[in-house]
Tab-separated table of C-alpha atoms in Angstrom:
chain	number	residue	atom	x	y	z
A	1	MET	CA	2.953	21.210	17.199
A	2	PRO	CA	1.407	23.018	14.243
A	3	TYR	CA	2.989	22.370	10.879
A	4	PRO	CA	3.616	24.833	8.025
A	5	SER	CA	0.905	25.470	5.449
A	6	LEU	CA	1.011	24.555	1.761
A	7	GLU	CA	1.972	28.118	0.926
A	8	GLN	CA	4.821	28.073	3.441
A	9	TYR	CA	6.150	24.764	2.130
A	10	ASN	CA	5.955	25.939	-1.466
A	11	GLN	CA	7.855	29.070	-0.606
A	12	ALA	CA	10.496	27.015	1.209
A	13	PHE	CA	10.864	24.531	-1.664
A	14	SER	CA	11.419	27.401	-4.074
A	15	ALA	CA	14.899	27.387	-2.524
A	16	HIS	CA	15.054	23.728	-1.480
A	17	ALA	CA	18.864	23.651	-1.505
A	18	THR	CA	18.869	26.015	1.471
A	19	VAL	CA	16.057	24.520	3.582
A	20	LEU	CA	16.528	20.735	3.356
A	21	SER	CA	18.859	18.942	5.765
A	22	ASP	CA	19.599	15.948	3.534
A	23	SER	CA	22.723	16.634	1.471
A	24	GLU	CA	21.575	14.435	-1.419
A	25	LEU	CA	18.191	16.139	-1.659
A	26	ARG	CA	19.758	19.598	-1.476
A	27	THR	CA	21.734	18.940	-4.677
A	28	GLY	CA	18.801	17.396	-6.548
A	29	VAL	CA	16.423	18.879	-9.099
A	30	LEU	CA	12.932	19.684	-7.839
A	31	ALA	CA	9.924	18.856	-10.019
A	32	THR	CA	7.994	22.004	-10.891
A	33	SER	CA	4.709	22.956	-12.507
A	34	GLY	CA	4.318	24.560	-15.924
A	35	LEU	CA	4.633	27.920	-14.189
A	36	GLY	CA	7.937	26.925	-12.614
A	37	LEU	CA	6.480	26.583	-9.117
A	38	PRO	CA	7.239	23.622	-6.798
A	39	LEU	CA	4.958	20.726	-7.755
A	40	ALA	CA	3.222	19.358	-4.661
A	41	ILE	CA	0.794	16.455	-4.454
A	42	SER	CA	-1.571	16.718	-1.517
A	43	GLY	CA	-2.954	13.637	0.201
A	44	GLY	CA	-4.103	12.952	3.753
A	45	PHE	CA	-1.976	14.954	6.168
A	46	ALA	CA	1.065	15.351	3.917
A	47	LEU	CA	2.361	17.113	0.827
A	48	THR	CA	4.671	15.216	-1.501
A	49	TYR	CA	7.407	16.836	-3.567
A	50	THR	CA	9.636	15.074	-6.097
A	51	ILE	CA	13.393	15.513	-6.272
A	52	SER	CA	15.709	13.799	-8.769
A	53	THR	CA	19.359	13.282	-7.835
A	54	SER	CA	22.361	11.591	-9.411
A	55	LYS	CA	21.546	8.472	-7.359
A	56	GLY	CA	17.836	8.327	-8.091
A	57	LYS	CA	14.429	9.901	-7.743
A	58	TYR	CA	12.789	10.561	-4.369
A	59	ALA	CA	9.420	11.493	-2.964
A	60	VAL	CA	9.743	13.985	-0.113
A	61	ARG	CA	6.714	14.084	2.182
A	62	CYS	CA	6.069	17.116	4.373
A	63	PHE	CA	3.340	17.192	7.011
A	64	HIS	CA	0.813	20.012	7.059
A	65	ARG	CA	-1.772	18.546	9.433
A	66	GLU	CA	-1.311	17.117	12.911
A	67	ALA	CA	-2.273	13.532	13.717
A	68	LYS	CA	-1.953	11.404	16.838
A	69	GLY	CA	1.600	10.163	17.255
A	70	LEU	CA	2.456	11.095	13.672
A	71	GLU	CA	6.182	11.602	14.163
A	72	ARG	CA	6.525	8.600	16.469
A	73	ARG	CA	4.650	6.468	13.934
A	74	TYR	CA	6.892	7.367	11.009
A	75	ALA	CA	10.091	7.127	13.051
A	76	ALA	CA	9.163	3.585	14.154
A	77	ILE	CA	8.277	2.490	10.612
A	78	SER	CA	11.535	3.960	9.318
A	79	ARG	CA	13.584	2.094	11.949
A	80	LYS	CA	11.817	-1.192	11.281
A	81	LEU	CA	12.221	-1.049	7.506
A	82	SER	CA	15.853	0.023	7.832
A	83	ASN	CA	16.585	-3.002	10.016
A	84	LEU	CA	14.684	-5.432	7.787
A	85	ARG	CA	16.256	-4.357	4.498
A	86	SER	CA	13.421	-6.213	2.786
A	87	PRO	CA	13.199	-6.248	-1.016
A	88	TYR	CA	9.472	-5.605	-0.658
A	89	PHE	CA	9.965	-2.087	0.691
A	90	LEU	CA	11.596	1.012	-0.757
A	91	ASP	CA	14.280	3.045	0.972
A	92	PHE	CA	12.284	4.993	3.565
A	93	GLN	CA	13.857	7.525	5.922
A	94	PHE	CA	12.149	9.624	8.564
A	95	GLN	CA	14.122	12.821	9.186
A	96	SER	CA	12.901	14.601	12.321
A	97	LYS	CA	14.351	17.985	11.276
A	98	GLY	CA	14.421	17.404	7.550
A	99	ILE	CA	13.279	20.854	6.522
A	100	HIS	CA	13.572	24.344	8.014
A	101	VAL	CA	10.681	26.729	7.450
A	102	ASP	CA	10.797	30.232	8.888
A	103	GLY	CA	13.684	29.230	11.127
A	104	ALA	CA	12.066	26.121	12.667
A	105	GLY	CA	12.802	22.469	11.894
A	106	TYR	CA	10.053	20.092	10.804
A	107	PRO	CA	9.983	16.392	9.882
A	108	VAL	CA	10.047	14.972	6.371
A	109	VAL	CA	9.991	11.476	4.950
A	110	LYS	CA	12.461	10.705	2.178
A	111	MET	CA	11.310	7.755	0.092
A	112	ALA	CA	12.848	6.241	-3.022
A	113	TRP	CA	10.658	6.453	-6.112
A	114	ALA	CA	9.079	3.155	-7.048
A	115	ARG	CA	9.746	1.555	-10.424
A	116	GLY	CA	7.370	-0.497	-12.515
A	117	ALA	CA	3.598	-0.298	-12.830
A	118	THR	CA	0.979	-0.417	-10.117
A	119	LEU	CA	-0.813	-3.729	-9.793
A	120	GLY	CA	-3.931	-2.157	-11.283
A	121	GLU	CA	-2.030	-0.887	-14.311
A	122	PHE	CA	-0.236	-4.209	-14.699
A	123	LEU	CA	-3.501	-6.151	-14.715
A	124	GLU	CA	-5.104	-3.794	-17.216
A	125	ASP	CA	-2.198	-4.438	-19.600
A	126	ASN	CA	-1.565	-8.138	-18.848
A	127	ARG	CA	-4.916	-9.649	-17.953
A	128	GLY	CA	-4.644	-11.941	-20.980
A	129	ASN	CA	-1.071	-13.037	-20.195
A	130	ALA	CA	-1.522	-16.227	-18.189
A	131	ALA	CA	2.208	-16.743	-17.647
A	132	ALA	CA	2.694	-13.247	-16.217
A	133	LEU	CA	-0.353	-13.644	-13.970
A	134	GLY	CA	1.000	-16.945	-12.710
A	135	ARG	CA	4.294	-15.310	-11.780
A	136	LEU	CA	2.415	-12.486	-10.071
A	137	ALA	CA	0.300	-14.902	-8.041
A	138	ASP	CA	3.474	-16.664	-6.875
A	139	ALA	CA	5.035	-13.304	-5.989
A	140	LEU	CA	2.066	-12.528	-3.734
A	141	VAL	CA	2.548	-15.828	-1.902
A	142	ALA	CA	6.188	-14.908	-1.260
A	143	LEU	CA	5.181	-11.411	-0.100
A	144	ALA	CA	2.588	-12.833	2.302
A	145	ALA	CA	5.145	-15.217	3.792
A	146	SER	CA	7.640	-12.382	4.270
A	147	LEU	CA	5.137	-10.121	6.031
A	148	GLN	CA	4.087	-13.020	8.247
A	149	LYS	CA	7.687	-13.832	9.163
A	150	ASP	CA	8.529	-10.227	10.007
A	151	GLY	CA	5.368	-9.637	12.035
A	152	ILE	CA	4.380	-6.496	10.147
A	153	ALA	CA	1.490	-5.359	7.959
A	154	HIS	CA	1.102	-2.714	5.277
A	155	GLY	CA	-2.435	-1.829	6.311
A	156	ASP	CA	-3.744	-0.784	2.888
A	157	LEU	CA	-2.671	-3.549	0.573
A	158	GLN	CA	-4.467	-2.847	-2.704
A	159	SER	CA	-3.922	-2.472	-6.430
A	160	GLY	CA	-2.587	1.085	-6.161
A	161	ASN	CA	-0.031	0.332	-3.438
A	162	LEU	CA	1.667	-2.657	-5.068
A	163	MET	CA	4.279	-2.042	-7.746
A	164	VAL	CA	4.873	-4.904	-10.171
A	165	SER	CA	7.918	-5.655	-12.324
A	166	SER	CA	7.449	-5.828	-16.098
A	167	ASP	CA	7.262	-9.639	-16.140
A	168	GLY	CA	5.144	-9.956	-12.998
A	169	SER	CA	7.753	-11.898	-11.061
A	170	SER	CA	8.382	-9.371	-8.283
A	171	VAL	CA	6.406	-6.830	-6.278
A	172	GLN	CA	7.141	-3.903	-3.981
A	173	LEU	CA	4.932	-2.023	-1.561
A	174	ILE	CA	4.525	1.757	-1.511
A	175	ASP	CA	2.682	4.202	0.792
A	176	TYR	CA	3.491	3.196	4.373
A	177	ASP	CA	1.113	5.554	6.212
A	178	GLY	CA	-0.982	2.748	7.697
A	179	MET	CA	1.771	0.249	8.455
A	180	PHE	CA	1.703	-1.880	11.565
A	181	VAL	CA	4.943	-2.496	13.413
A	182	ASP	CA	4.942	-3.771	16.964
A	183	GLU	CA	6.598	-0.656	18.419
A	184	ILE	CA	3.510	1.475	17.684
A	185	LYS	CA	0.723	-1.008	18.356
A	186	ASP	CA	-0.605	1.302	21.087
A	187	LEU	CA	-1.179	4.129	18.588
A	188	GLY	CA	-3.913	2.283	16.738
A	189	SER	CA	-4.711	2.294	13.040
A	190	ALA	CA	-4.082	5.385	10.929
A	191	GLU	CA	-6.366	4.303	8.053
A	192	LEU	CA	-8.943	1.743	6.986
A	193	GLY	CA	-7.656	0.664	3.590
A	194	HIS	CA	-9.390	0.630	0.203
A	195	VAL	CA	-12.865	-0.891	0.649
A	196	ASN	CA	-12.605	-3.055	-2.483
A	197	PHE	CA	-9.778	-5.027	-0.866
A	198	GLN	CA	-10.894	-5.153	2.787
A	199	HIS	CA	-12.932	-7.488	4.955
A	200	PRO	CA	-16.484	-6.191	5.615
A	201	GLN	CA	-15.661	-5.766	9.324
A	202	ARG	CA	-12.478	-3.724	8.823
A	203	LYS	CA	-14.155	-0.313	9.130
A	204	ALA	CA	-16.255	-1.152	12.171
A	205	LEU	CA	-13.549	-2.932	14.147
A	206	ASN	CA	-10.543	-0.932	12.909
A	207	PRO	CA	-7.946	-3.375	14.284
A	208	PHE	CA	-4.208	-2.716	14.269
A	209	ASN	CA	-2.072	-5.837	14.201
A	210	ALA	CA	0.201	-7.967	12.039
A	211	SER	CA	-2.718	-9.778	10.357
A	212	LEU	CA	-4.188	-6.654	8.703
A	213	ASP	CA	-3.149	-7.706	5.186
A	214	ARG	CA	-4.451	-11.261	5.232
A	215	PHE	CA	-7.845	-10.581	3.683
A	216	SER	CA	-6.417	-8.265	1.021
A	217	LEU	CA	-3.847	-10.856	0.001
A	218	ILE	CA	-6.501	-13.562	-0.296
A	219	ALA	CA	-8.771	-11.294	-2.357
A	220	LEU	CA	-5.948	-10.387	-4.732
A	221	SER	CA	-4.708	-13.953	-4.984
A	222	VAL	CA	-8.147	-15.354	-5.836
A	223	SER	CA	-8.714	-12.573	-8.366
A	224	ILE	CA	-5.367	-12.996	-10.113
A	225	ARG	CA	-5.563	-16.788	-10.262
A	226	ALA	CA	-9.101	-16.572	-11.621
A	227	LEU	CA	-7.964	-14.128	-14.345
A	228	GLN	CA	-5.059	-16.438	-15.138
A	229	ALA	CA	-7.567	-19.206	-15.814
A	230	ASP	CA	-10.091	-17.015	-17.642
A	231	ALA	CA	-9.151	-13.527	-18.851
A	232	SER	CA	-12.767	-12.812	-19.800
A	233	LEU	CA	-13.597	-12.489	-16.094
A	234	TRP	CA	-12.077	-9.010	-16.211
A	235	THR	CA	-14.841	-7.787	-18.510
A	236	LYS	CA	-17.575	-9.954	-17.054
A	237	THR	CA	-16.977	-8.527	-13.558
A	238	ASN	CA	-16.514	-4.936	-14.811
A	239	SER	CA	-13.030	-4.899	-13.347
A	240	GLU	CA	-10.839	-1.810	-13.348
A	241	ALA	CA	-7.608	-0.687	-11.711
A	242	ASP	CA	-9.292	-0.094	-8.326
A	243	ALA	CA	-11.637	-3.081	-8.414
A	244	VAL	CA	-10.056	-6.364	-9.451
A	245	VAL	CA	-12.853	-8.916	-10.041
A	246	PHE	CA	-14.433	-8.116	-6.638
A	247	ARG	CA	-15.891	-5.023	-5.001
A	248	ALA	CA	-16.877	-4.277	-1.419
A	249	ASN	CA	-20.509	-5.332	-2.027
A	250	ASP	CA	-19.341	-8.777	-3.153
A	251	PHE	CA	-17.680	-9.309	0.216
A	252	LEU	CA	-20.777	-8.185	2.096
A	253	ASP	CA	-23.020	-10.784	0.450
A	254	PRO	CA	-21.117	-13.447	-1.505
A	255	ALA	CA	-24.318	-15.466	-2.015
A	256	SER	CA	-25.797	-12.780	-4.273
A	257	SER	CA	-22.510	-11.758	-5.904
A	258	ASP	CA	-22.124	-12.233	-9.652
A	259	ALA	CA	-18.340	-12.308	-9.257
A	260	PHE	CA	-18.464	-15.176	-6.757
A	261	SER	CA	-20.972	-17.008	-8.949
A	262	LEU	CA	-18.800	-16.688	-12.054
A	263	ILE	CA	-15.708	-17.959	-10.293
A	264	ALA	CA	-17.565	-20.782	-8.555
A	265	ARG	CA	-18.757	-22.106	-11.930
A	266	HIS	CA	-15.265	-22.065	-13.394
A	267	PRO	CA	-13.571	-25.500	-13.487
A	268	GLY	CA	-11.126	-25.882	-10.643
A	269	PHE	CA	-12.223	-22.768	-8.750
A	270	GLY	CA	-15.362	-23.955	-7.009
A	271	GLN	CA	-13.629	-24.705	-3.715
A	272	HIS	CA	-11.617	-21.475	-3.741
A	273	ALA	CA	-14.804	-19.475	-4.297
A	274	LYS	CA	-16.583	-21.355	-1.499
A	275	ASN	CA	-13.666	-20.863	0.888
A	276	PHE	CA	-13.305	-17.180	0.085
A	277	ALA	CA	-17.026	-16.651	0.642
A	278	ALA	CA	-16.615	-18.321	4.044
A	279	VAL	CA	-13.730	-15.966	4.874
A	280	CYS	CA	-15.901	-12.971	3.979
A	281	LYS	CA	-18.685	-14.150	6.294
A	282	SER	CA	-16.398	-15.158	9.162
A	283	PRO	CA	-15.059	-12.765	11.819
A	284	LEU	CA	-12.140	-10.651	10.603
A	285	SER	CA	-9.966	-12.031	13.403
A	286	GLN	CA	-10.340	-15.560	11.966
A	287	THR	CA	-9.009	-14.707	8.498
A	288	PRO	CA	-6.307	-17.267	7.622
A	289	ASP	CA	-2.973	-16.312	6.148
A	290	LEU	CA	-2.622	-16.747	2.392
A	291	GLY	CA	-0.602	-19.943	2.665
A	292	ASP	CA	-3.265	-21.598	4.799
A	293	PHE	CA	-6.056	-20.351	2.523
A	294	LEU	CA	-4.463	-21.800	-0.597
A	295	ALA	CA	-3.930	-25.094	1.225
A	296	GLY	CA	-7.552	-25.134	2.431
A	297	ARG	CA	-6.586	-24.807	6.101
A	298	ASN	CA	-8.191	-22.711	8.875
A	299	ILE	CA	-11.097	-21.610	6.701
């Protein structure tokens, strides 16, 4: 079915207390622009509005563009996360008739607002804090084990979709558009992930399964542990929030990569660099989980 336009949503949110089905959202305060208009952030096939309530702050996503199985996809993700009650995911509710526009009901996603800094922001501020980076590296190992146990994948695990606590000891995932849960495996992938954190074959093969995050987790783990050992690698590799030590070109040809060369020469990291290069050159389907990679298994 066709969804409302940006203009229609903005007009509806001008009186959000009368058009939203969720009682908590109806009583909340909508974020507005300097002109007093509803503030909407557009991305992909959705618009995101922000509402603050007495219980917390929420992102409210409204769909303006059709996509294959969109409502089924979000409903399945919502059910799975609700059943898991995992600390790695925010409160995420799919509401099939969450908003009424011009007399018709349309779906919305209600998602708790994440706290902390993104991984990219955290690394920019803490790249010289070895203790914090060590805690963060351990937190990624725990996250990887949890995803593996639950048989799910985020699908776009990267520096902008991981929120990190102030001391680096805990992480949470945001943006669940590309998530894999078994119930929707027939729908296929909804996105390809950020290229600076994906295996070179991800775009061509576009798989959709529970192992989607393995390469991203390895890339982040190697990067963070390398920075923990040598903070100067951040500058030497021209790192930034969206490119932590490595970039897509490094994965395509590790043999000619300055980043791989720098890490390989660092005491104690030669084998990790060699193993990660092997993962980059091997088929995507053979990527080991993070636990096996760190233990030197299944490379």
